[in-house]
PDB file of C-alpha atoms in Angstrom:
ATOM      1  CA  MET A   1      48.258  46.571  25.545  1.00 46.00           C
ATOM      2  CA  SER A   2      45.955  44.645  27.512  1.00 45.00           C
ATOM      3  CA  ASN A   3      45.719  40.873  27.421  1.00 50.00           C
ATOM      4  CA  PHE A   4      41.896  40.499  27.667  1.00 47.00           C
ATOM      5  CA  GLU A   5      40.272  37.775  25.226  1.00 48.00           C
ATOM      6  CA  PRO A   6      36.667  37.263  24.614  1.00 50.00           C
ATOM      7  CA  PRO A   7      35.213  34.175  26.718  1.00 51.00           C
ATOM      8  CA  ALA A   8      34.721  30.922  24.376  1.00 49.00           C
ATOM      9  CA  PRO A   9      31.120  30.189  22.910  1.00 49.00           C
ATOM     10  CA  PRO A  10      29.082  27.908  25.380  1.00 50.00           C
ATOM     11  CA  PRO A  11      29.403  24.235  24.321  1.00 47.00           C
ATOM     12  CA  PRO A  12      26.455  22.659  22.165  1.00 45.00           C
ATOM     13  CA  PRO A  13      23.760  21.061  24.546  1.00 45.00           C
ATOM     14  CA  GLY A  14      24.508  17.251  25.718  1.00 44.00           C
ATOM     15  CA  GLY A  15      28.203  18.353  26.346  1.00 43.00           C
ATOM     16  CA  HIS A  16      31.488  19.261  24.992  1.00 43.00           C
ATOM     17  CA  GLY A  17      31.632  17.948  21.742  1.00 44.00           C
ATOM     18  CA  ALA A  18      28.102  16.899  21.683  1.00 43.00           C
ATOM     19  CA  PRO A  19      25.540  17.070  18.710  1.00 42.00           C
ATOM     20  CA  PRO A  20      22.655  19.120  19.189  1.00 43.00           C
ATOM     21  CA  PRO A  21      19.753  17.090  19.889  1.00 42.00           C
ATOM     22  CA  PRO A  22      17.639  15.844  17.079  1.00 40.00           C
ATOM     23  CA  PRO A  23      14.269  17.631  15.922  1.00 41.00           C
ATOM     24  CA  ALA A  24      11.377  16.648  18.221  1.00 40.00           C
ATOM     25  CA  GLY A  25       8.908  14.286  16.240  1.00 43.00           C
ATOM     26  CA  GLY A  26       9.459  10.454  15.126  1.00 50.00           C
ATOM     27  CA  TYR A  27       9.541   9.576  11.039  1.00 54.00           C
ATOM     28  CA  GLY A  28       6.147  10.401  10.862  1.00 49.00           C
ATOM     29  CA  GLY A  29       6.131  13.919  13.031  1.00 50.00           C
ATOM     30  CA  PRO A  30       6.297  16.708  10.896  1.00 50.00           C
ATOM     31  CA  PRO A  31       8.859  18.905   9.298  1.00 48.00           C
ATOM     32  CA  PRO A  32       9.890  22.595  10.692  1.00 43.00           C
ATOM     33  CA  GLY A  33       7.736  24.556  10.015  1.00 38.00           C
ATOM     34  CA  GLY A  34       4.681  22.460   9.158  1.00 45.00           C
ATOM     35  CA  PRO A  35       4.407  20.485   5.470  1.00 53.00           C
ATOM     36  CA  ASP A  36       6.116  21.889   2.789  1.00 51.00           C
ATOM     37  CA  ASN A  37       3.338  23.953   1.022  1.00 81.00           C
ATOM     38  CA  TRP A  38       0.883  20.829   0.125  1.00 93.00           C
ATOM     39  CA  ASP A  39      -2.624  21.070  -1.466  1.00 93.00           C
ATOM     40  CA  VAL A  40      -4.726  18.838  -3.253  1.00 95.00           C
ATOM     41  CA  GLY A  41      -4.912  20.780  -6.341  1.00 95.00           C
ATOM     42  CA  ALA A  42      -0.825  20.227  -6.660  1.00 96.00           C
ATOM     43  CA  ALA A  43      -1.027  16.926  -5.562  1.00 97.00           C
ATOM     44  CA  VAL A  44      -4.207  15.812  -8.665  1.00 97.00           C
ATOM     45  CA  ASN A  45      -1.944  17.586 -11.039  1.00 97.00           C
ATOM     46  CA  TYR A  46       1.249  16.142 -10.054  1.00 97.00           C
ATOM     47  CA  GLY A  47      -0.216  12.779 -10.751  1.00 97.00           C
ATOM     48  CA  TRP A  48      -1.641  13.614 -13.903  1.00 97.00           C
ATOM     49  CA  THR A  49       1.606  15.216 -15.225  1.00 97.00           C
ATOM     50  CA  LYS A  50       3.685  12.098 -13.896  1.00 97.00           C
ATOM     51  CA  PHE A  51       1.460   9.946 -15.690  1.00 97.00           C
ATOM     52  CA  GLN A  52       1.349  11.611 -18.850  1.00 97.00           C
ATOM     53  CA  ALA A  53       5.426  11.608 -18.751  1.00 97.00           C
ATOM     54  CA  ASN A  54       5.286   7.911 -18.051  1.00 97.00           C
ATOM     55  CA  VAL A  55       1.783   6.699 -19.321  1.00 96.00           C
ATOM     56  CA  GLY A  56       3.787   3.335 -21.571  1.00 96.00           C
ATOM     57  CA  GLN A  57       5.580   2.124 -18.746  1.00 96.00           C
ATOM     58  CA  MET A  58       2.122   2.496 -16.351  1.00 96.00           C
ATOM     59  CA  ILE A  59      -0.310   0.507 -18.731  1.00 94.00           C
ATOM     60  CA  LEU A  60       2.491  -1.938 -19.024  1.00 96.00           C
ATOM     61  CA  ALA A  61       2.998  -2.913 -15.667  1.00 95.00           C
ATOM     62  CA  ALA A  62      -1.406  -2.564 -15.408  1.00 93.00           C
ATOM     63  CA  LEU A  63      -1.771  -5.192 -18.347  1.00 93.00           C
ATOM     64  CA  ALA A  64       1.529  -7.466 -16.605  1.00 94.00           C
ATOM     65  CA  ILE A  65      -0.236  -7.182 -13.215  1.00 94.00           C
ATOM     66  CA  PHE A  66      -3.461  -8.305 -14.280  1.00 92.00           C
ATOM     67  CA  ALA A  67      -2.205 -10.874 -16.782  1.00 93.00           C
ATOM     68  CA  GLY A  68      -0.006 -12.490 -13.111  1.00 91.00           C
ATOM     69  CA  ALA A  69      -3.894 -12.418 -11.461  1.00 89.00           C
ATOM     70  CA  VAL A  70      -5.173 -14.428 -14.449  1.00 90.00           C
ATOM     71  CA  LEU A  71      -2.393 -16.765 -14.226  1.00 90.00           C
ATOM     72  CA  ILE A  72      -3.034 -17.350 -10.670  1.00 85.00           C
ATOM     73  CA  TYR A  73      -6.769 -17.720 -11.066  1.00 82.00           C
ATOM     74  CA  GLY A  74      -5.946 -20.370 -14.012  1.00 84.00           C
ATOM     75  CA  ILE A  75      -3.772 -22.439 -11.927  1.00 81.00           C
ATOM     76  CA  ALA A  76      -6.830 -22.661  -9.536  1.00 74.00           C
ATOM     77  CA  PHE A  77      -8.949 -23.044 -12.154  1.00 75.00           C
ATOM     78  CA  PHE A  78      -7.555 -26.518 -14.107  1.00 75.00           C
ATOM     79  CA  ALA A  79      -6.489 -27.695 -10.173  1.00 69.00           C
ATOM     80  CA  ILE A  80      -9.654 -27.252  -8.562  1.00 67.00           C
ATOM     81  CA  ILE A  81     -12.748 -25.714 -10.365  1.00 60.00           C
ATOM     82  CA  ILE A  82     -12.537 -28.575 -13.097  1.00 57.00           C
ATOM     83  CA  PRO A  83     -12.207 -31.564 -11.227  1.00 57.00           C
ATOM     84  CA  ALA A  84     -15.013 -30.219  -9.006  1.00 53.00           C
ATOM     85  CA  GLY A  85     -16.933 -29.387 -11.744  1.00 51.00           C
ATOM     86  CA  ASP A  86     -16.294 -33.632 -12.960  1.00 49.00           C
ATOM     87  CA  SER A  87     -17.633 -34.555  -9.656  1.00 51.00           C
ATOM     88  CA  ASP A  88     -20.321 -36.801  -8.596  1.00 52.00           C
ATOM     89  CA  TYR A  89     -20.630 -36.240  -5.397  1.00 52.00           C
ATOM     90  CA  SER A  90     -24.225 -34.866  -4.514  1.00 56.00           C
ATOM     91  CA  CYS A  91     -26.764 -34.319  -1.657  1.00 57.00           C
ATOM     92  CA  SER A  92     -30.004 -34.680  -1.038  1.00 59.00           C
ATOM     93  CA  PHE A  93     -32.737 -35.371   0.971  1.00 59.00           C
ATOM     94  CA  ASN A  94     -33.198 -39.355   1.047  1.00 61.00           C
ATOM     95  CA  ASP A  95     -37.100 -40.936   1.621  1.00 63.00           C
ATOM     96  CA  ALA A  96     -36.299 -41.015   5.630  1.00 62.00           C
ATOM     97  CA  GLY A  97     -36.003 -37.933   5.235  1.00 58.00           C
ATOM     98  CA  GLU A  98     -32.455 -37.462   6.211  1.00 59.00           C
ATOM     99  CA  TYR A  99     -30.100 -35.417   4.510  1.00 52.00           C
ATOM    100  CA  ALA A 100     -27.091 -37.642   2.522  1.00 57.00           C
ATOM    101  CA  CYS A 101     -24.636 -37.406   0.644  1.00 58.00           C
ATOM    102  CA  SER A 102     -23.444 -40.181  -2.330  1.00 57.00           C
ATOM    103  CA  GLY A 103     -20.942 -40.601  -4.956  1.00 53.00           C
ATOM    104  CA  ASP A 104     -17.687 -39.462  -5.700  1.00 52.00           C
ATOM    105  CA  ASN A 105     -16.589 -35.785  -4.832  1.00 50.00           C
ATOM    106  CA  GLY A 106     -14.067 -35.832  -7.404  1.00 48.00           C
ATOM    107  CA  GLY A 107     -11.564 -32.715  -6.877  1.00 47.00           C
ATOM    108  CA  LEU A 108     -13.116 -32.122  -3.583  1.00 51.00           C
ATOM    109  CA  GLY A 109     -10.666 -33.123  -0.614  1.00 63.00           C
ATOM    110  CA  ILE A 110      -8.256 -32.204   2.109  1.00 77.00           C
ATOM    111  CA  LEU A 111      -5.887 -32.471  -1.409  1.00 73.00           C
ATOM    112  CA  SER A 112      -7.737 -29.750  -3.625  1.00 71.00           C
ATOM    113  CA  LEU A 113      -7.751 -27.636   0.364  1.00 75.00           C
ATOM    114  CA  ILE A 114      -4.817 -27.869   0.681  1.00 80.00           C
ATOM    115  CA  VAL A 115      -4.150 -26.699  -2.710  1.00 76.00           C
ATOM    116  CA  LEU A 116      -6.247 -23.837  -2.468  1.00 78.00           C
ATOM    117  CA  ALA A 117      -5.260 -22.570   0.322  1.00 82.00           C
ATOM    118  CA  LEU A 118      -1.630 -22.439  -1.098  1.00 84.00           C
ATOM    119  CA  LEU A 119      -2.844 -20.428  -4.032  1.00 85.00           C
ATOM    120  CA  TYR A 120      -4.569 -17.773  -1.507  1.00 85.00           C
ATOM    121  CA  VAL A 121      -1.135 -18.046  -0.056  1.00 88.00           C
ATOM    122  CA  VAL A 122       0.635 -17.172  -3.427  1.00 88.00           C
ATOM    123  CA  PHE A 123      -2.349 -14.565  -4.355  1.00 89.00           C
ATOM    124  CA  PHE A 124      -1.308 -12.706  -1.441  1.00 90.00           C
ATOM    125  CA  ILE A 125       2.211 -12.536  -1.678  1.00 91.00           C
ATOM    126  CA  TYR A 126       1.501 -11.477  -5.297  1.00 91.00           C
ATOM    127  CA  ALA A 127      -0.606  -8.597  -3.986  1.00 92.00           C
ATOM    128  CA  GLN A 128       2.110  -7.023  -1.506  1.00 93.00           C
ATOM    129  CA  VAL A 129       4.939  -7.440  -4.152  1.00 93.00           C
ATOM    130  CA  ILE A 130       2.721  -5.451  -6.624  1.00 95.00           C
ATOM    131  CA  GLY A 131       1.588  -3.072  -3.913  1.00 95.00           C
ATOM    132  CA  ALA A 132       5.218  -2.567  -2.392  1.00 96.00           C
ATOM    133  CA  GLY A 133       6.358  -2.546  -6.107  1.00 96.00           C
ATOM    134  CA  LEU A 134       3.715   0.094  -7.342  1.00 97.00           C
ATOM    135  CA  ILE A 135       4.671   2.168  -4.144  1.00 97.00           C
ATOM    136  CA  ARG A 136       8.417   1.985  -4.730  1.00 97.00           C
ATOM    137  CA  GLU A 137       7.820   2.726  -8.397  1.00 97.00           C
ATOM    138  CA  GLY A 138       5.762   5.865  -7.385  1.00 97.00           C
ATOM    139  CA  LEU A 139       7.661   7.302  -5.111  1.00 98.00           C
ATOM    140  CA  GLY A 140      11.049   6.983  -7.321  1.00 97.00           C
ATOM    141  CA  VAL A 141       8.758   9.178  -9.739  1.00 97.00           C
ATOM    142  CA  THR A 142       8.658  12.256  -7.343  1.00 97.00           C
ATOM    143  CA  GLU A 143      12.078  11.490  -6.199  1.00 97.00           C
ATOM    144  CA  GLY A 144      12.816  12.010 -10.260  1.00 96.00           C
ATOM    145  CA  ARG A 145      13.125   8.696 -11.586  1.00 96.00           C
ATOM    146  CA  SER A 146      10.904   7.142 -14.446  1.00 96.00           C
ATOM    147  CA  PHE A 147       8.238   4.568 -13.633  1.00 97.00           C
ATOM    148  CA  THR A 148       9.367   1.153 -14.370  1.00 96.00           C
ATOM    149  CA  THR A 149       7.429  -2.021 -15.159  1.00 95.00           C
ATOM    150  CA  ALA A 150      10.273  -4.453 -13.949  1.00 94.00           C
ATOM    151  CA  GLY A 151      10.630  -2.287 -10.767  1.00 94.00           C
ATOM    152  CA  VAL A 152       6.688  -3.095  -9.705  1.00 95.00           C
ATOM    153  CA  PHE A 153       8.001  -6.865  -9.456  1.00 93.00           C
ATOM    154  CA  LYS A 154      10.794  -6.565  -7.321  1.00 89.00           C
ATOM    155  CA  PHE A 155      10.981  -8.526  -4.206  1.00 86.00           C
ATOM    156  CA  GLU A 156      12.533  -6.208  -2.066  1.00 87.00           C
ATOM    157  CA  ASN A 157      12.145  -6.137   1.596  1.00 90.00           C
ATOM    158  CA  ILE A 158       9.154  -8.484   1.252  1.00 92.00           C
ATOM    159  CA  GLY A 159       9.173 -10.046   4.664  1.00 94.00           C
ATOM    160  CA  ASN A 160       8.141  -6.560   6.356  1.00 96.00           C
ATOM    161  CA  VAL A 161       5.996  -5.602   3.623  1.00 96.00           C
ATOM    162  CA  ILE A 162       3.943  -9.174   4.244  1.00 96.00           C
ATOM    163  CA  VAL A 163       3.884  -8.208   7.982  1.00 96.00           C
ATOM    164  CA  THR A 164       3.011  -4.967   7.941  1.00 97.00           C
ATOM    165  CA  SER A 165      -0.069  -5.682   5.207  1.00 95.00           C
ATOM    166  CA  LEU A 166      -1.300  -8.860   7.518  1.00 95.00           C
ATOM    167  CA  LEU A 167      -0.783  -6.535  11.055  1.00 96.00           C
ATOM    168  CA  VAL A 168      -2.732  -3.562   9.178  1.00 96.00           C
ATOM    169  CA  GLY A 169      -5.436  -6.101   7.907  1.00 93.00           C
ATOM    170  CA  VAL A 170      -6.178  -7.655  11.003  1.00 94.00           C
ATOM    171  CA  GLY A 171      -6.378  -4.403  13.137  1.00 94.00           C
ATOM    172  CA  THR A 172      -8.598  -3.380  10.364  1.00 94.00           C
ATOM    173  CA  PHE A 173     -10.066  -6.379  10.492  1.00 92.00           C
ATOM    174  CA  ILE A 174     -10.992  -6.210  14.108  1.00 93.00           C
ATOM    175  CA  GLY A 175     -12.044  -2.960  14.395  1.00 91.00           C
ATOM    176  CA  THR A 176     -14.598  -2.920  11.479  1.00 91.00           C
ATOM    177  CA  ILE A 177     -16.214  -6.453  13.877  1.00 92.00           C
ATOM    178  CA  LEU A 178     -16.101  -3.213  16.315  1.00 87.00           C
ATOM    179  CA  CYS A 179     -19.157  -1.684  15.043  1.00 83.00           C
ATOM    180  CA  VAL A 180     -17.071  -0.861  11.974  1.00 85.00           C
ATOM    181  CA  LEU A 181     -16.238   2.750  12.536  1.00 91.00           C
ATOM    182  CA  PRO A 182     -13.081   1.692  14.078  1.00 91.00           C
ATOM    183  CA  GLY A 183     -11.986  -0.350  11.620  1.00 92.00           C
ATOM    184  CA  ILE A 184     -12.032   2.308   9.047  1.00 93.00           C
ATOM    185  CA  ILE A 185     -10.482   4.657  11.300  1.00 94.00           C
ATOM    186  CA  PHE A 186      -7.484   2.374  11.814  1.00 95.00           C
ATOM    187  CA  GLY A 187      -7.609   1.343   8.483  1.00 94.00           C
ATOM    188  CA  PHE A 188      -7.249   5.285   7.592  1.00 96.00           C
ATOM    189  CA  LEU A 189      -4.355   6.317  10.135  1.00 97.00           C
ATOM    190  CA  THR A 190      -2.555   3.218   8.858  1.00 97.00           C
ATOM    191  CA  MET A 191      -2.920   4.151   5.220  1.00 96.00           C
ATOM    192  CA  PHE A 192       1.110   4.970   4.940  1.00 97.00           C
ATOM    193  CA  SER A 193       2.612   2.052   6.497  1.00 97.00           C
ATOM    194  CA  LEU A 194       3.768   0.892   3.960  1.00 97.00           C
ATOM    195  CA  PHE A 195       5.179   3.758   2.466  1.00 98.00           C
ATOM    196  CA  PHE A 196       7.229   3.620   5.445  1.00 98.00           C
ATOM    197  CA  VAL A 197       8.114   0.288   4.947  1.00 97.00           C
ATOM    198  CA  VAL A 198       9.585   0.860   1.210  1.00 97.00           C
ATOM    199  CA  ASP A 199      10.589   4.093   1.710  1.00 97.00           C
ATOM    200  CA  LYS A 200      12.237   4.384   4.972  1.00 96.00           C
ATOM    201  CA  ASN A 201      12.974   0.730   5.574  1.00 95.00           C
ATOM    202  CA  LEU A 202      11.122   0.548   8.663  1.00 97.00           C
ATOM    203  CA  ALA A 203      10.011  -2.908  10.626  1.00 97.00           C
ATOM    204  CA  PRO A 204       6.387  -3.532  10.813  1.00 97.00           C
ATOM    205  CA  VAL A 205       4.907  -1.994  14.010  1.00 97.00           C
ATOM    206  CA  ASP A 206       7.517   0.983  13.904  1.00 98.00           C
ATOM    207  CA  ALA A 207       5.828   1.941  10.252  1.00 98.00           C
ATOM    208  CA  ILE A 208       2.381   1.539  11.423  1.00 97.00           C
ATOM    209  CA  LYS A 209       3.195   3.799  14.206  1.00 97.00           C
ATOM    210  CA  ALA A 210       4.755   6.584  11.734  1.00 98.00           C
ATOM    211  CA  SER A 211       1.812   6.185   9.430  1.00 98.00           C
ATOM    212  CA  ILE A 212      -0.440   6.671  12.400  1.00 97.00           C
ATOM    213  CA  GLU A 213       1.513  10.162  13.678  1.00 97.00           C
ATOM    214  CA  LEU A 214       2.249  11.432  10.017  1.00 97.00           C
ATOM    215  CA  VAL A 215      -1.831  11.173   9.471  1.00 97.00           C
ATOM    216  CA  ARG A 216      -2.455  12.886  12.683  1.00 96.00           C
ATOM    217  CA  ASN A 217      -0.477  15.457  12.506  1.00 96.00           C
ATOM    218  CA  ASN A 218      -1.714  16.003   9.220  1.00 97.00           C
ATOM    219  CA  ILE A 219      -5.817  15.110   9.615  1.00 96.00           C
ATOM    220  CA  GLY A 220      -7.292  17.733   7.338  1.00 95.00           C
ATOM    221  CA  SER A 221      -4.663  17.052   4.378  1.00 96.00           C
ATOM    222  CA  THR A 222      -5.201  13.437   4.933  1.00 96.00           C
ATOM    223  CA  ILE A 223      -8.334  13.481   4.818  1.00 96.00           C
ATOM    224  CA  ILE A 224      -9.031  15.973   1.735  1.00 97.00           C
ATOM    225  CA  TRP A 225      -6.688  13.618  -0.664  1.00 97.00           C
ATOM    226  CA  TYR A 226      -8.298  10.324   0.793  1.00 95.00           C
ATOM    227  CA  LEU A 227     -11.935  11.527  -0.694  1.00 96.00           C
ATOM    228  CA  VAL A 228     -10.573  13.000  -3.507  1.00 97.00           C
ATOM    229  CA  ALA A 229      -8.835  10.151  -4.318  1.00 97.00           C
ATOM    230  CA  TYR A 230     -12.303   7.996  -3.674  1.00 95.00           C
ATOM    231  CA  VAL A 231     -13.843  10.518  -6.467  1.00 96.00           C
ATOM    232  CA  ILE A 232     -10.811   9.783  -8.890  1.00 96.00           C
ATOM    233  CA  ALA A 233     -11.687   5.987  -8.602  1.00 95.00           C
ATOM    234  CA  LEU A 234     -15.284   5.893  -8.619  1.00 94.00           C
ATOM    235  CA  VAL A 235     -15.018   8.201 -11.760  1.00 94.00           C
ATOM    236  CA  GLY A 236     -12.294   6.213 -13.516  1.00 92.00           C
ATOM    237  CA  ALA A 237     -14.919   3.104 -12.764  1.00 91.00           C
ATOM    238  CA  VAL A 238     -17.487   4.314 -13.974  1.00 91.00           C
ATOM    239  CA  LEU A 239     -15.679   5.044 -17.375  1.00 85.00           C
ATOM    240  CA  CYS A 240     -16.081   1.502 -18.076  1.00 77.00           C
ATOM    241  CA  GLY A 241     -13.775   0.403 -15.911  1.00 75.00           C
ATOM    242  CA  VAL A 242     -11.117   1.590 -18.661  1.00 84.00           C
ATOM    243  CA  GLY A 243     -10.459   4.944 -16.677  1.00 90.00           C
ATOM    244  CA  LEU A 244      -8.741   3.294 -13.417  1.00 91.00           C
ATOM    245  CA  LEU A 245      -6.047   2.948 -16.425  1.00 92.00           C
ATOM    246  CA  VAL A 246      -5.591   7.001 -15.474  1.00 94.00           C
ATOM    247  CA  ALA A 247      -6.951   7.041 -11.835  1.00 95.00           C
ATOM    248  CA  ILE A 248      -5.370   4.414 -10.375  1.00 95.00           C
ATOM    249  CA  PRO A 249      -1.674   5.888 -11.531  1.00 96.00           C
ATOM    250  CA  VAL A 250      -2.480   9.425 -10.896  1.00 97.00           C
ATOM    251  CA  ILE A 251      -3.904   8.136  -7.193  1.00 97.00           C
ATOM    252  CA  LEU A 252      -0.494   6.376  -7.259  1.00 97.00           C
ATOM    253  CA  VAL A 253       1.779   9.111  -7.798  1.00 98.00           C
ATOM    254  CA  GLY A 254      -0.722  11.449  -6.190  1.00 97.00           C
ATOM    255  CA  THR A 255      -0.051   9.515  -2.895  1.00 98.00           C
ATOM    256  CA  CYS A 256       3.447   9.336  -3.125  1.00 98.00           C
ATOM    257  CA  TYR A 257       3.307  12.928  -3.834  1.00 98.00           C
ATOM    258  CA  THR A 258       1.337  13.899  -0.474  1.00 98.00           C
ATOM    259  CA  TYR A 259       3.016  11.474   1.691  1.00 98.00           C
ATOM    260  CA  LYS A 260       6.590  13.562   0.905  1.00 97.00           C
ATOM    261  CA  LYS A 261       5.182  16.624   1.336  1.00 97.00           C
ATOM    262  CA  LEU A 262       3.590  15.878   4.414  1.00 96.00           C
ATOM    263  CA  SER A 263       6.978  14.017   5.752  1.00 95.00           C
ATOM    264  CA  GLY A 264       8.897  17.183   4.876  1.00 94.00           C
ATOM    265  CA  GLN A 265      10.597  15.329   1.760  1.00 95.00           C
ATOM    266  CA  PRO A 266      11.919  17.207  -1.069  1.00 95.00           C
ATOM    267  CA  VAL A 267       9.867  16.231  -4.092  1.00 96.00           C
ATOM    268  CA  ALA A 268      11.471  16.400  -7.945  1.00 95.00           C
ATOM    269  CA  PRO A 269       9.517  19.016 -10.479  1.00 92.00           C
TER     270      PRO A 269
END
């Protein structure tokens, strides 16, 4: 009887016992075989269906967000606007033709400017918390969880959220100064930056790079969704603004659906 034995299979790439190399592409790279059957009709239908399933919490969240904004504005009104309105400070041309100011400037002054600056900072942080919270809850819906108002107001990874928003804002502003179009392009390419911060816990620069890569790899799909979302928002605004209570949740969940599909992640039915 022969003692012949078949040769052992070759080791995997990278040496004996080494794991196979990772697939090509970064966080924003397309999944193997391309996007998982994304189409705009499915995205809109998914957003509308999930809005119907979570309508109570979504409307409650909208009212809570509005109440928070009114509270911040109310603080500014009582801390700055009312004192400024009671001021006797005025400016005019005198008999010599010179422009001069006189009187008590009331609430106008360094302290009021400091308070105003702090309120701007508070409002900015509030907006970022809300934005990240909405994305977090929207992604949760695509993962089979229910939308919750409490989840919108969670302070999670807020440092990376704020820095990412600042970088995107500065980049868009600089691009806008450069003949407007570069700003529009940069804002479009970075549309998923906060999604990567919230979903993948990426650092700000990495999240921006991942968003640019994802949009570039799916440029047709993202342009179509961007335009459709704009039309949905426009229709909601035309309906006396009340339509935005429906339009914004549909856009939010539809965008989360689009992000998940284009990045090759599963979506709950």
